[in-house]
PDB file of C-alpha atoms in Angstrom:
ATOM      1  CA  UNK W   1     -19.346   8.216 -15.221  1.00 51.00           C
ATOM      2  CA  UNK W   2     -17.711   4.864 -15.880  1.00 70.00           C
ATOM      3  CA  UNK W   3     -16.537   5.644 -19.383  1.00 64.00           C
ATOM      4  CA  UNK W   4     -17.155   3.788 -22.632  1.00 64.00           C
ATOM      5  CA  UNK W   5     -16.558   0.069 -22.575  1.00 71.00           C
ATOM      6  CA  UNK W   6     -13.441  -0.965 -24.481  1.00 81.00           C
ATOM      7  CA  UNK W   7     -12.950  -4.534 -23.229  1.00 82.00           C
ATOM      8  CA  UNK W   8     -13.773  -7.346 -25.623  1.00 80.00           C
ATOM      9  CA  UNK W   9     -16.958  -9.380 -25.289  1.00 83.00           C
ATOM     10  CA  UNK W  10     -15.803 -12.820 -24.061  1.00 90.00           C
ATOM     11  CA  UNK W  11     -17.148 -16.069 -25.544  1.00 92.00           C
ATOM     12  CA  UNK W  12     -17.554 -17.737 -22.133  1.00 94.00           C
ATOM     13  CA  UNK W  13     -20.762 -17.605 -20.107  1.00 92.00           C
ATOM     14  CA  UNK W  14     -21.827 -17.360 -16.471  1.00 93.00           C
ATOM     15  CA  UNK W  15     -21.791 -21.176 -16.253  1.00 95.00           C
ATOM     16  CA  UNK W  16     -18.147 -21.155 -17.294  1.00 96.00           C
ATOM     17  CA  UNK W  17     -17.467 -18.638 -14.523  1.00 96.00           C
ATOM     18  CA  UNK W  18     -19.150 -20.938 -12.005  1.00 96.00           C
ATOM     19  CA  UNK W  19     -16.949 -23.842 -13.113  1.00 96.00           C
ATOM     20  CA  UNK W  20     -13.905 -21.595 -12.887  1.00 97.00           C
ATOM     21  CA  UNK W  21     -14.801 -20.604  -9.324  1.00 97.00           C
ATOM     22  CA  UNK W  22     -14.756 -24.245  -8.261  1.00 97.00           C
ATOM     23  CA  UNK W  23     -11.358 -24.709  -9.893  1.00 97.00           C
ATOM     24  CA  UNK W  24     -10.114 -21.579  -8.112  1.00 96.00           C
ATOM     25  CA  UNK W  25     -11.288 -22.928  -4.755  1.00 96.00           C
ATOM     26  CA  UNK W  26      -9.181 -26.031  -5.355  1.00 96.00           C
ATOM     27  CA  UNK W  27      -6.269 -23.824  -6.472  1.00 96.00           C
ATOM     28  CA  UNK W  28      -6.467 -22.103  -3.078  1.00 95.00           C
ATOM     29  CA  UNK W  29      -7.210 -25.040  -0.773  1.00 96.00           C
ATOM     30  CA  UNK W  30      -4.782 -27.672  -2.079  1.00 96.00           C
ATOM     31  CA  UNK W  31      -1.593 -25.558  -1.750  1.00 96.00           C
ATOM     32  CA  UNK W  32      -2.830 -24.314   1.645  1.00 94.00           C
ATOM     33  CA  UNK W  33      -3.175 -27.889   2.913  1.00 95.00           C
ATOM     34  CA  UNK W  34       0.326 -28.761   1.696  1.00 96.00           C
ATOM     35  CA  UNK W  35       2.122 -26.069   3.724  1.00 94.00           C
ATOM     36  CA  UNK W  36       2.337 -28.028   6.984  1.00 93.00           C
ATOM     37  CA  UNK W  37       3.335 -31.435   5.554  1.00 95.00           C
ATOM     38  CA  UNK W  38       5.989 -29.991   3.239  1.00 96.00           C
ATOM     39  CA  UNK W  39       7.417 -27.802   6.013  1.00 94.00           C
ATOM     40  CA  UNK W  40       7.641 -30.775   8.401  1.00 93.00           C
ATOM     41  CA  UNK W  41       9.269 -32.826   5.635  1.00 94.00           C
ATOM     42  CA  UNK W  42      11.898 -30.079   5.275  1.00 93.00           C
ATOM     43  CA  UNK W  43      12.572 -30.069   9.018  1.00 91.00           C
ATOM     44  CA  UNK W  44      10.413 -27.108  10.013  1.00 87.00           C
ATOM     45  CA  UNK W  45       7.234 -26.691  12.024  1.00 85.00           C
ATOM     46  CA  UNK W  46       3.754 -27.121  10.668  1.00 81.00           C
ATOM     47  CA  UNK W  47       2.597 -23.524  11.251  1.00 83.00           C
ATOM     48  CA  UNK W  48       4.097 -20.186  10.216  1.00 79.00           C
ATOM     49  CA  UNK W  49       2.011 -18.095  12.622  1.00 76.00           C
ATOM     50  CA  UNK W  50       3.038 -17.092  16.142  1.00 67.00           C
ATOM     51  CA  UNK W  51       0.509 -18.072  18.791  1.00 58.00           C
ATOM     52  CA  UNK W  52      -0.808 -14.520  19.201  1.00 53.00           C
ATOM     53  CA  UNK W  53      -0.134 -11.268  21.032  1.00 47.00           C
ATOM     54  CA  UNK W  54       2.653 -10.614  23.543  1.00 42.00           C
ATOM     55  CA  UNK W  55       0.195 -11.315  26.354  1.00 40.00           C
ATOM     56  CA  UNK W  56      -0.827 -14.648  24.839  1.00 44.00           C
ATOM     57  CA  UNK W  57       2.827 -15.618  24.492  1.00 42.00           C
ATOM     58  CA  UNK W  58       3.456 -14.682  28.140  1.00 45.00           C
ATOM     59  CA  UNK W  59       0.428 -16.706  29.223  1.00 44.00           C
ATOM     60  CA  UNK W  60       1.726 -19.751  27.327  1.00 41.00           C
ATOM     61  CA  UNK W  61       5.107 -19.434  29.034  1.00 43.00           C
ATOM     62  CA  UNK W  62       3.387 -19.095  32.431  1.00 46.00           C
ATOM     63  CA  UNK W  63       1.313 -22.227  31.813  1.00 45.00           C
ATOM     64  CA  UNK W  64       4.467 -24.115  30.830  1.00 40.00           C
ATOM     65  CA  UNK W  65       6.221 -22.935  33.999  1.00 46.00           C
ATOM     66  CA  UNK W  66       3.292 -24.170  36.090  1.00 44.00           C
ATOM     67  CA  UNK W  67       3.398 -27.515  34.322  1.00 46.00           C
ATOM     68  CA  UNK W  68       7.145 -27.897  34.960  1.00 45.00           C
ATOM     69  CA  UNK W  69       6.613 -27.159  38.648  1.00 48.00           C
ATOM     70  CA  UNK W  70       3.961 -29.856  38.732  1.00 50.00           C
ATOM     71  CA  UNK W  71       6.533 -32.336  37.438  1.00 52.00           C
ATOM     72  CA  UNK W  72       8.125 -32.364  40.871  1.00 56.00           C
ATOM     73  CA  UNK W  73       5.197 -34.585  41.874  1.00 52.00           C
ATOM     74  CA  UNK W  74       6.113 -38.271  41.353  1.00 54.00           C
ATOM     75  CA  UNK W  75       4.731 -39.887  38.190  1.00 53.00           C
ATOM     76  CA  UNK W  76       3.501 -36.535  36.831  1.00 50.00           C
ATOM     77  CA  UNK W  77       3.516 -36.358  32.997  1.00 56.00           C
ATOM     78  CA  UNK W  78       6.357 -34.392  31.390  1.00 51.00           C
ATOM     79  CA  UNK W  79       5.182 -31.116  29.837  1.00 48.00           C
ATOM     80  CA  UNK W  80       6.309 -30.249  26.334  1.00 51.00           C
ATOM     81  CA  UNK W  81       7.545 -26.682  25.754  1.00 49.00           C
ATOM     82  CA  UNK W  82       4.859 -24.469  24.178  1.00 49.00           C
ATOM     83  CA  UNK W  83       5.060 -23.478  20.526  1.00 52.00           C
ATOM     84  CA  UNK W  84       5.285 -19.709  20.629  1.00 53.00           C
ATOM     85  CA  UNK W  85       6.960 -18.674  17.390  1.00 65.00           C
ATOM     86  CA  UNK W  86       5.895 -19.672  13.903  1.00 75.00           C
ATOM     87  CA  UNK W  87       8.230 -21.736  11.766  1.00 86.00           C
ATOM     88  CA  UNK W  88      10.414 -19.810   9.321  1.00 90.00           C
ATOM     89  CA  UNK W  89      10.567 -22.906   7.100  1.00 92.00           C
ATOM     90  CA  UNK W  90       6.762 -23.005   7.021  1.00 92.00           C
ATOM     91  CA  UNK W  91       6.715 -19.304   6.073  1.00 92.00           C
ATOM     92  CA  UNK W  92       9.048 -19.969   3.141  1.00 94.00           C
ATOM     93  CA  UNK W  93       6.959 -22.923   2.006  1.00 96.00           C
ATOM     94  CA  UNK W  94       3.756 -20.904   2.396  1.00 94.00           C
ATOM     95  CA  UNK W  95       4.911 -18.145   0.053  1.00 96.00           C
ATOM     96  CA  UNK W  96       6.330 -20.556  -2.530  1.00 97.00           C
ATOM     97  CA  UNK W  97       2.961 -22.318  -2.554  1.00 97.00           C
ATOM     98  CA  UNK W  98       1.201 -18.939  -2.724  1.00 96.00           C
ATOM     99  CA  UNK W  99       3.074 -18.273  -5.967  1.00 97.00           C
ATOM    100  CA  UNK W 100       1.987 -21.712  -7.196  1.00 97.00           C
ATOM    101  CA  UNK W 101      -1.597 -20.927  -6.146  1.00 97.00           C
ATOM    102  CA  UNK W 102      -1.564 -17.645  -8.097  1.00 97.00           C
ATOM    103  CA  UNK W 103      -0.388 -19.542 -11.174  1.00 97.00           C
ATOM    104  CA  UNK W 104      -3.184 -22.079 -10.680  1.00 97.00           C
ATOM    105  CA  UNK W 105      -5.699 -19.219 -10.473  1.00 96.00           C
ATOM    106  CA  UNK W 106      -4.644 -18.060 -13.917  1.00 97.00           C
ATOM    107  CA  UNK W 107      -4.742 -21.657 -15.118  1.00 97.00           C
ATOM    108  CA  UNK W 108      -8.278 -22.026 -13.736  1.00 97.00           C
ATOM    109  CA  UNK W 109      -9.414 -19.054 -15.798  1.00 97.00           C
ATOM    110  CA  UNK W 110      -7.796 -20.444 -18.919  1.00 96.00           C
ATOM    111  CA  UNK W 111      -9.225 -23.939 -18.398  1.00 97.00           C
ATOM    112  CA  UNK W 112     -12.775 -22.791 -17.578  1.00 97.00           C
ATOM    113  CA  UNK W 113     -12.850 -20.313 -20.474  1.00 96.00           C
ATOM    114  CA  UNK W 114     -11.832 -23.114 -22.873  1.00 96.00           C
ATOM    115  CA  UNK W 115      -9.677 -20.693 -24.808  1.00 95.00           C
ATOM    116  CA  UNK W 116      -6.169 -21.111 -26.109  1.00 95.00           C
ATOM    117  CA  UNK W 117      -3.620 -18.931 -24.329  1.00 95.00           C
ATOM    118  CA  UNK W 118      -3.089 -16.712 -27.367  1.00 95.00           C
ATOM    119  CA  UNK W 119      -6.838 -16.168 -27.791  1.00 95.00           C
ATOM    120  CA  UNK W 120      -7.379 -15.506 -24.066  1.00 96.00           C
ATOM    121  CA  UNK W 121      -4.529 -12.976 -24.101  1.00 96.00           C
ATOM    122  CA  UNK W 122      -6.062 -11.193 -27.092  1.00 95.00           C
ATOM    123  CA  UNK W 123      -9.547 -11.112 -25.558  1.00 94.00           C
ATOM    124  CA  UNK W 124      -8.277  -9.675 -22.267  1.00 95.00           C
ATOM    125  CA  UNK W 125      -5.790  -7.246 -23.794  1.00 94.00           C
ATOM    126  CA  UNK W 126      -2.756  -9.040 -22.372  1.00 95.00           C
ATOM    127  CA  UNK W 127      -1.161  -8.891 -25.822  1.00 92.00           C
ATOM    128  CA  UNK W 128      -0.754  -5.123 -25.582  1.00 89.00           C
ATOM    129  CA  UNK W 129       0.751  -2.808 -23.001  1.00 87.00           C
ATOM    130  CA  UNK W 130       0.708   0.977 -23.012  1.00 86.00           C
ATOM    131  CA  UNK W 131       3.239   2.768 -20.796  1.00 87.00           C
ATOM    132  CA  UNK W 132       1.486   6.066 -21.447  1.00 87.00           C
ATOM    133  CA  UNK W 133      -1.536   4.877 -19.441  1.00 86.00           C
ATOM    134  CA  UNK W 134       0.381   3.952 -16.276  1.00 91.00           C
ATOM    135  CA  UNK W 135      -0.331   7.342 -14.746  1.00 94.00           C
ATOM    136  CA  UNK W 136      -4.009   6.396 -14.331  1.00 95.00           C
ATOM    137  CA  UNK W 137      -3.456   3.195 -12.266  1.00 96.00           C
ATOM    138  CA  UNK W 138      -0.883   5.125 -10.241  1.00 95.00           C
ATOM    139  CA  UNK W 139      -3.320   7.959  -9.542  1.00 96.00           C
ATOM    140  CA  UNK W 140      -6.049   5.427  -8.711  1.00 97.00           C
ATOM    141  CA  UNK W 141      -3.741   3.728  -6.174  1.00 97.00           C
ATOM    142  CA  UNK W 142      -3.158   7.045  -4.405  1.00 96.00           C
ATOM    143  CA  UNK W 143      -6.873   7.873  -4.261  1.00 96.00           C
ATOM    144  CA  UNK W 144      -8.002   4.400  -3.159  1.00 96.00           C
ATOM    145  CA  UNK W 145      -5.255   4.149  -0.531  1.00 94.00           C
ATOM    146  CA  UNK W 146      -6.369   7.456   0.971  1.00 95.00           C
ATOM    147  CA  UNK W 147     -10.015   6.351   0.948  1.00 95.00           C
ATOM    148  CA  UNK W 148      -9.163   3.059   2.646  1.00 94.00           C
ATOM    149  CA  UNK W 149      -7.051   4.901   5.212  1.00 91.00           C
ATOM    150  CA  UNK W 150      -9.990   7.172   6.026  1.00 93.00           C
ATOM    151  CA  UNK W 151     -12.304   4.160   6.223  1.00 91.00           C
ATOM    152  CA  UNK W 152      -9.977   2.356   8.649  1.00 89.00           C
ATOM    153  CA  UNK W 153      -9.846   5.421  10.890  1.00 90.00           C
ATOM    154  CA  UNK W 154     -13.629   5.513  11.003  1.00 90.00           C
ATOM    155  CA  UNK W 155     -13.762   1.805  11.804  1.00 86.00           C
ATOM    156  CA  UNK W 156     -11.182   2.189  14.597  1.00 85.00           C
ATOM    157  CA  UNK W 157     -13.282   4.970  16.118  1.00 84.00           C
ATOM    158  CA  UNK W 158     -16.454   2.887  15.938  1.00 82.00           C
ATOM    159  CA  UNK W 159     -17.716  -0.001  18.030  1.00 77.00           C
ATOM    160  CA  UNK W 160     -17.980  -2.363  15.052  1.00 72.00           C
ATOM    161  CA  UNK W 161     -15.362  -4.868  16.169  1.00 72.00           C
ATOM    162  CA  UNK W 162     -16.142  -7.272  13.323  1.00 69.00           C
ATOM    163  CA  UNK W 163     -14.788  -4.692  10.858  1.00 71.00           C
ATOM    164  CA  UNK W 164     -11.559  -4.039  12.741  1.00 68.00           C
ATOM    165  CA  UNK W 165      -9.845  -7.321  11.990  1.00 64.00           C
ATOM    166  CA  UNK W 166      -6.460  -8.598  13.069  1.00 61.00           C
ATOM    167  CA  UNK W 167      -2.994  -7.753  11.714  1.00 57.00           C
ATOM    168  CA  UNK W 168      -1.695 -10.016   8.966  1.00 59.00           C
ATOM    169  CA  UNK W 169       0.153 -13.093  10.230  1.00 62.00           C
ATOM    170  CA  UNK W 170       3.642 -12.173   9.006  1.00 77.00           C
ATOM    171  CA  UNK W 171       5.691 -12.586  12.183  1.00 78.00           C
ATOM    172  CA  UNK W 172       7.746 -15.565  10.968  1.00 81.00           C
ATOM    173  CA  UNK W 173       8.037 -14.015   7.500  1.00 88.00           C
ATOM    174  CA  UNK W 174       9.453 -10.769   8.870  1.00 85.00           C
ATOM    175  CA  UNK W 175      12.147 -12.693  10.800  1.00 87.00           C
ATOM    176  CA  UNK W 176      13.632 -14.286   7.678  1.00 89.00           C
ATOM    177  CA  UNK W 177      15.098 -12.555   4.649  1.00 92.00           C
ATOM    178  CA  UNK W 178      14.245 -15.340   2.186  1.00 95.00           C
ATOM    179  CA  UNK W 179      10.651 -15.641   3.425  1.00 93.00           C
ATOM    180  CA  UNK W 180      10.275 -11.860   3.189  1.00 94.00           C
ATOM    181  CA  UNK W 181      11.639 -11.859  -0.369  1.00 96.00           C
ATOM    182  CA  UNK W 182       9.240 -14.641  -1.361  1.00 96.00           C
ATOM    183  CA  UNK W 183       6.397 -12.693   0.220  1.00 96.00           C
ATOM    184  CA  UNK W 184       7.403  -9.661  -1.849  1.00 96.00           C
ATOM    185  CA  UNK W 185       7.396 -11.692  -5.085  1.00 97.00           C
ATOM    186  CA  UNK W 186       4.002 -13.138  -4.131  1.00 97.00           C
ATOM    187  CA  UNK W 187       2.323  -9.831  -3.365  1.00 96.00           C
ATOM    188  CA  UNK W 188       3.918  -7.598  -5.993  1.00 97.00           C
ATOM    189  CA  UNK W 189       4.160  -9.997  -8.954  1.00 97.00           C
ATOM    190  CA  UNK W 190       2.375 -13.346  -8.596  1.00 97.00           C
ATOM    191  CA  UNK W 191      -0.871 -12.250  -6.918  1.00 97.00           C
ATOM    192  CA  UNK W 192      -1.518  -9.272  -9.233  1.00 97.00           C
ATOM    193  CA  UNK W 193      -1.012 -11.431 -12.313  1.00 97.00           C
ATOM    194  CA  UNK W 194      -2.930 -14.508 -11.162  1.00 97.00           C
ATOM    195  CA  UNK W 195      -5.801 -12.675  -9.475  1.00 97.00           C
ATOM    196  CA  UNK W 196      -6.347 -10.156 -12.265  1.00 98.00           C
ATOM    197  CA  UNK W 197      -6.408 -12.848 -14.916  1.00 98.00           C
ATOM    198  CA  UNK W 198      -9.003 -14.712 -12.872  1.00 98.00           C
ATOM    199  CA  UNK W 199     -11.170 -12.089 -11.154  1.00 97.00           C
ATOM    200  CA  UNK W 200     -11.181  -9.379 -13.813  1.00 97.00           C
ATOM    201  CA  UNK W 201     -10.118 -11.101 -17.030  1.00 96.00           C
ATOM    202  CA  UNK W 202     -12.339 -14.131 -16.474  1.00 97.00           C
ATOM    203  CA  UNK W 203     -15.019 -13.530 -13.795  1.00 97.00           C
ATOM    204  CA  UNK W 204     -15.810  -9.866 -14.480  1.00 97.00           C
ATOM    205  CA  UNK W 205     -15.702 -10.450 -18.245  1.00 95.00           C
ATOM    206  CA  UNK W 206     -18.032 -13.415 -17.893  1.00 95.00           C
ATOM    207  CA  UNK W 207     -20.623 -11.216 -16.168  1.00 95.00           C
ATOM    208  CA  UNK W 208     -20.050  -8.174 -18.409  1.00 92.00           C
ATOM    209  CA  UNK W 209     -23.220  -8.809 -20.425  1.00 90.00           C
ATOM    210  CA  UNK W 210     -25.126  -7.682 -17.287  1.00 92.00           C
ATOM    211  CA  UNK W 211     -23.611  -4.208 -17.593  1.00 91.00           C
ATOM    212  CA  UNK W 212     -20.731  -2.616 -15.708  1.00 94.00           C
ATOM    213  CA  UNK W 213     -22.247  -2.090 -12.262  1.00 95.00           C
ATOM    214  CA  UNK W 214     -23.796  -5.551 -11.718  1.00 95.00           C
ATOM    215  CA  UNK W 215     -20.752  -7.345 -13.161  1.00 96.00           C
ATOM    216  CA  UNK W 216     -18.301  -5.218 -11.173  1.00 96.00           C
ATOM    217  CA  UNK W 217     -20.293  -5.554  -7.940  1.00 97.00           C
ATOM    218  CA  UNK W 218     -20.576  -9.346  -8.137  1.00 96.00           C
ATOM    219  CA  UNK W 219     -16.993 -10.000  -9.224  1.00 97.00           C
ATOM    220  CA  UNK W 220     -15.614  -7.517  -6.652  1.00 97.00           C
ATOM    221  CA  UNK W 221     -17.656  -9.115  -3.864  1.00 96.00           C
ATOM    222  CA  UNK W 222     -16.288 -12.537  -4.837  1.00 96.00           C
ATOM    223  CA  UNK W 223     -12.781 -11.058  -4.881  1.00 96.00           C
ATOM    224  CA  UNK W 224     -13.253  -9.552  -1.410  1.00 95.00           C
ATOM    225  CA  UNK W 225     -14.864 -12.685   0.066  1.00 94.00           C
ATOM    226  CA  UNK W 226     -12.013 -14.844  -1.232  1.00 92.00           C
ATOM    227  CA  UNK W 227      -9.673 -13.172   1.261  1.00 88.00           C
ATOM    228  CA  UNK W 228     -11.695 -14.750   4.107  1.00 84.00           C
ATOM    229  CA  UNK W 229     -11.557 -11.681   6.331  1.00 85.00           C
ATOM    230  CA  UNK W 230     -14.667  -9.707   7.283  1.00 83.00           C
ATOM    231  CA  UNK W 231     -12.590  -6.616   8.058  1.00 84.00           C
ATOM    232  CA  UNK W 232     -11.373  -6.374   4.434  1.00 89.00           C
ATOM    233  CA  UNK W 233     -14.753  -6.954   2.803  1.00 92.00           C
ATOM    234  CA  UNK W 234     -15.570  -3.283   2.210  1.00 93.00           C
ATOM    235  CA  UNK W 235     -12.021  -2.074   1.338  1.00 94.00           C
ATOM    236  CA  UNK W 236     -11.348  -4.962  -1.045  1.00 95.00           C
ATOM    237  CA  UNK W 237     -14.732  -4.537  -2.699  1.00 96.00           C
ATOM    238  CA  UNK W 238     -13.736  -0.925  -3.381  1.00 96.00           C
ATOM    239  CA  UNK W 239     -10.392  -2.112  -4.741  1.00 97.00           C
ATOM    240  CA  UNK W 240     -12.176  -4.678  -6.908  1.00 97.00           C
ATOM    241  CA  UNK W 241     -14.554  -2.076  -8.329  1.00 97.00           C
ATOM    242  CA  UNK W 242     -11.602   0.144  -9.200  1.00 97.00           C
ATOM    243  CA  UNK W 243      -9.826  -2.733 -10.925  1.00 97.00           C
ATOM    244  CA  UNK W 244     -12.957  -3.541 -12.928  1.00 97.00           C
ATOM    245  CA  UNK W 245     -13.257   0.091 -14.015  1.00 96.00           C
ATOM    246  CA  UNK W 246      -9.632   0.211 -15.162  1.00 96.00           C
ATOM    247  CA  UNK W 247     -10.098  -2.940 -17.231  1.00 96.00           C
ATOM    248  CA  UNK W 248     -13.481  -1.825 -18.611  1.00 95.00           C
ATOM    249  CA  UNK W 249     -12.091   1.561 -19.601  1.00 92.00           C
ATOM    250  CA  UNK W 250      -8.903   0.382 -21.301  1.00 92.00           C
ATOM    251  CA  UNK W 251      -9.765  -3.103 -22.548  1.00 92.00           C
ATOM    252  CA  UNK W 252      -6.412  -4.315 -21.272  1.00 94.00           C
ATOM    253  CA  UNK W 253      -5.815  -6.277 -18.091  1.00 96.00           C
ATOM    254  CA  UNK W 254      -2.407  -4.619 -17.779  1.00 96.00           C
ATOM    255  CA  UNK W 255      -4.035  -1.509 -16.328  1.00 96.00           C
ATOM    256  CA  UNK W 256      -5.632  -3.582 -13.557  1.00 97.00           C
ATOM    257  CA  UNK W 257      -2.421  -5.577 -13.039  1.00 98.00           C
ATOM    258  CA  UNK W 258      -0.420  -2.347 -12.751  1.00 97.00           C
ATOM    259  CA  UNK W 259      -2.837  -0.967 -10.119  1.00 98.00           C
ATOM    260  CA  UNK W 260      -2.803  -4.236  -8.157  1.00 98.00           C
ATOM    261  CA  UNK W 261       0.983  -4.454  -8.254  1.00 97.00           C
ATOM    262  CA  UNK W 262       1.516  -0.817  -7.210  1.00 97.00           C
ATOM    263  CA  UNK W 263      -1.097  -1.095  -4.449  1.00 97.00           C
ATOM    264  CA  UNK W 264       0.567  -4.212  -3.031  1.00 96.00           C
ATOM    265  CA  UNK W 265       4.028  -2.699  -3.466  1.00 97.00           C
ATOM    266  CA  UNK W 266       3.023   0.273  -1.346  1.00 94.00           C
ATOM    267  CA  UNK W 267       1.727  -2.083   1.361  1.00 92.00           C
ATOM    268  CA  UNK W 268       4.954  -4.117   1.159  1.00 93.00           C
ATOM    269  CA  UNK W 269       7.111  -0.997   1.526  1.00 94.00           C
ATOM    270  CA  UNK W 270       5.102   0.051   4.581  1.00 89.00           C
ATOM    271  CA  UNK W 271       5.598  -3.435   6.038  1.00 86.00           C
ATOM    272  CA  UNK W 272       9.376  -3.163   5.533  1.00 88.00           C
ATOM    273  CA  UNK W 273       9.377   0.282   7.133  1.00 86.00           C
ATOM    274  CA  UNK W 274       7.720  -1.117  10.272  1.00 79.00           C
ATOM    275  CA  UNK W 275      10.295  -3.910  10.674  1.00 70.00           C
TER     276      UNK W 275
END
């Protein structure tokens, strides 16, 4: 049972959602493209990712050593040292721009809906917050986290390599306190606010006339696909469906925002524990 719908019927249509999706793509791509140039301008490298695993790093060092030995030959070109570690400056810039991107996501929803901020907040329940309901998002986080953990174990035991994915590229972030703090603000505050306003408050609401299941399935699939990682497609679709249900049930985006923030906070705490 999905419960009785309590969210307001929005005045924007599916065409408005389509326009908003294009704005959201720009809100993601433009800040992403600015990371390298801004980092270089600030004296850092253009990339915040290490080159790969320990073995790939060792191979790069070995290739550089071979190239330096070859320089003993007259007129041989001088080999530049390999870039092994990601730039800490680029990591800082990346997470500042991620916060900007999350803000632009919310702005995309507001612009495409053609609603004033006060009206949009009223329609999505952002003008009311109920502490007494926080137990439900908290319980949902625990259940969904356990389900995703079980799913990941099954995937690891299978031969479906496409679903296994790679660890998040946080090596440079984890080496710098400021970058790590910015990452925490991004994941625990900025992303839950910006993404819930867009994916649930705007996209899911725009499809709500189809009924809960079609609207939740489509908006959750878009949410999962936006992370550009095949290994997270199924888990993030499950997360998206849960977020849609919380919003549908309460009529307030704060329930979905609370779930998203607590879910990301748990992941952030686990990341800190591993460092």
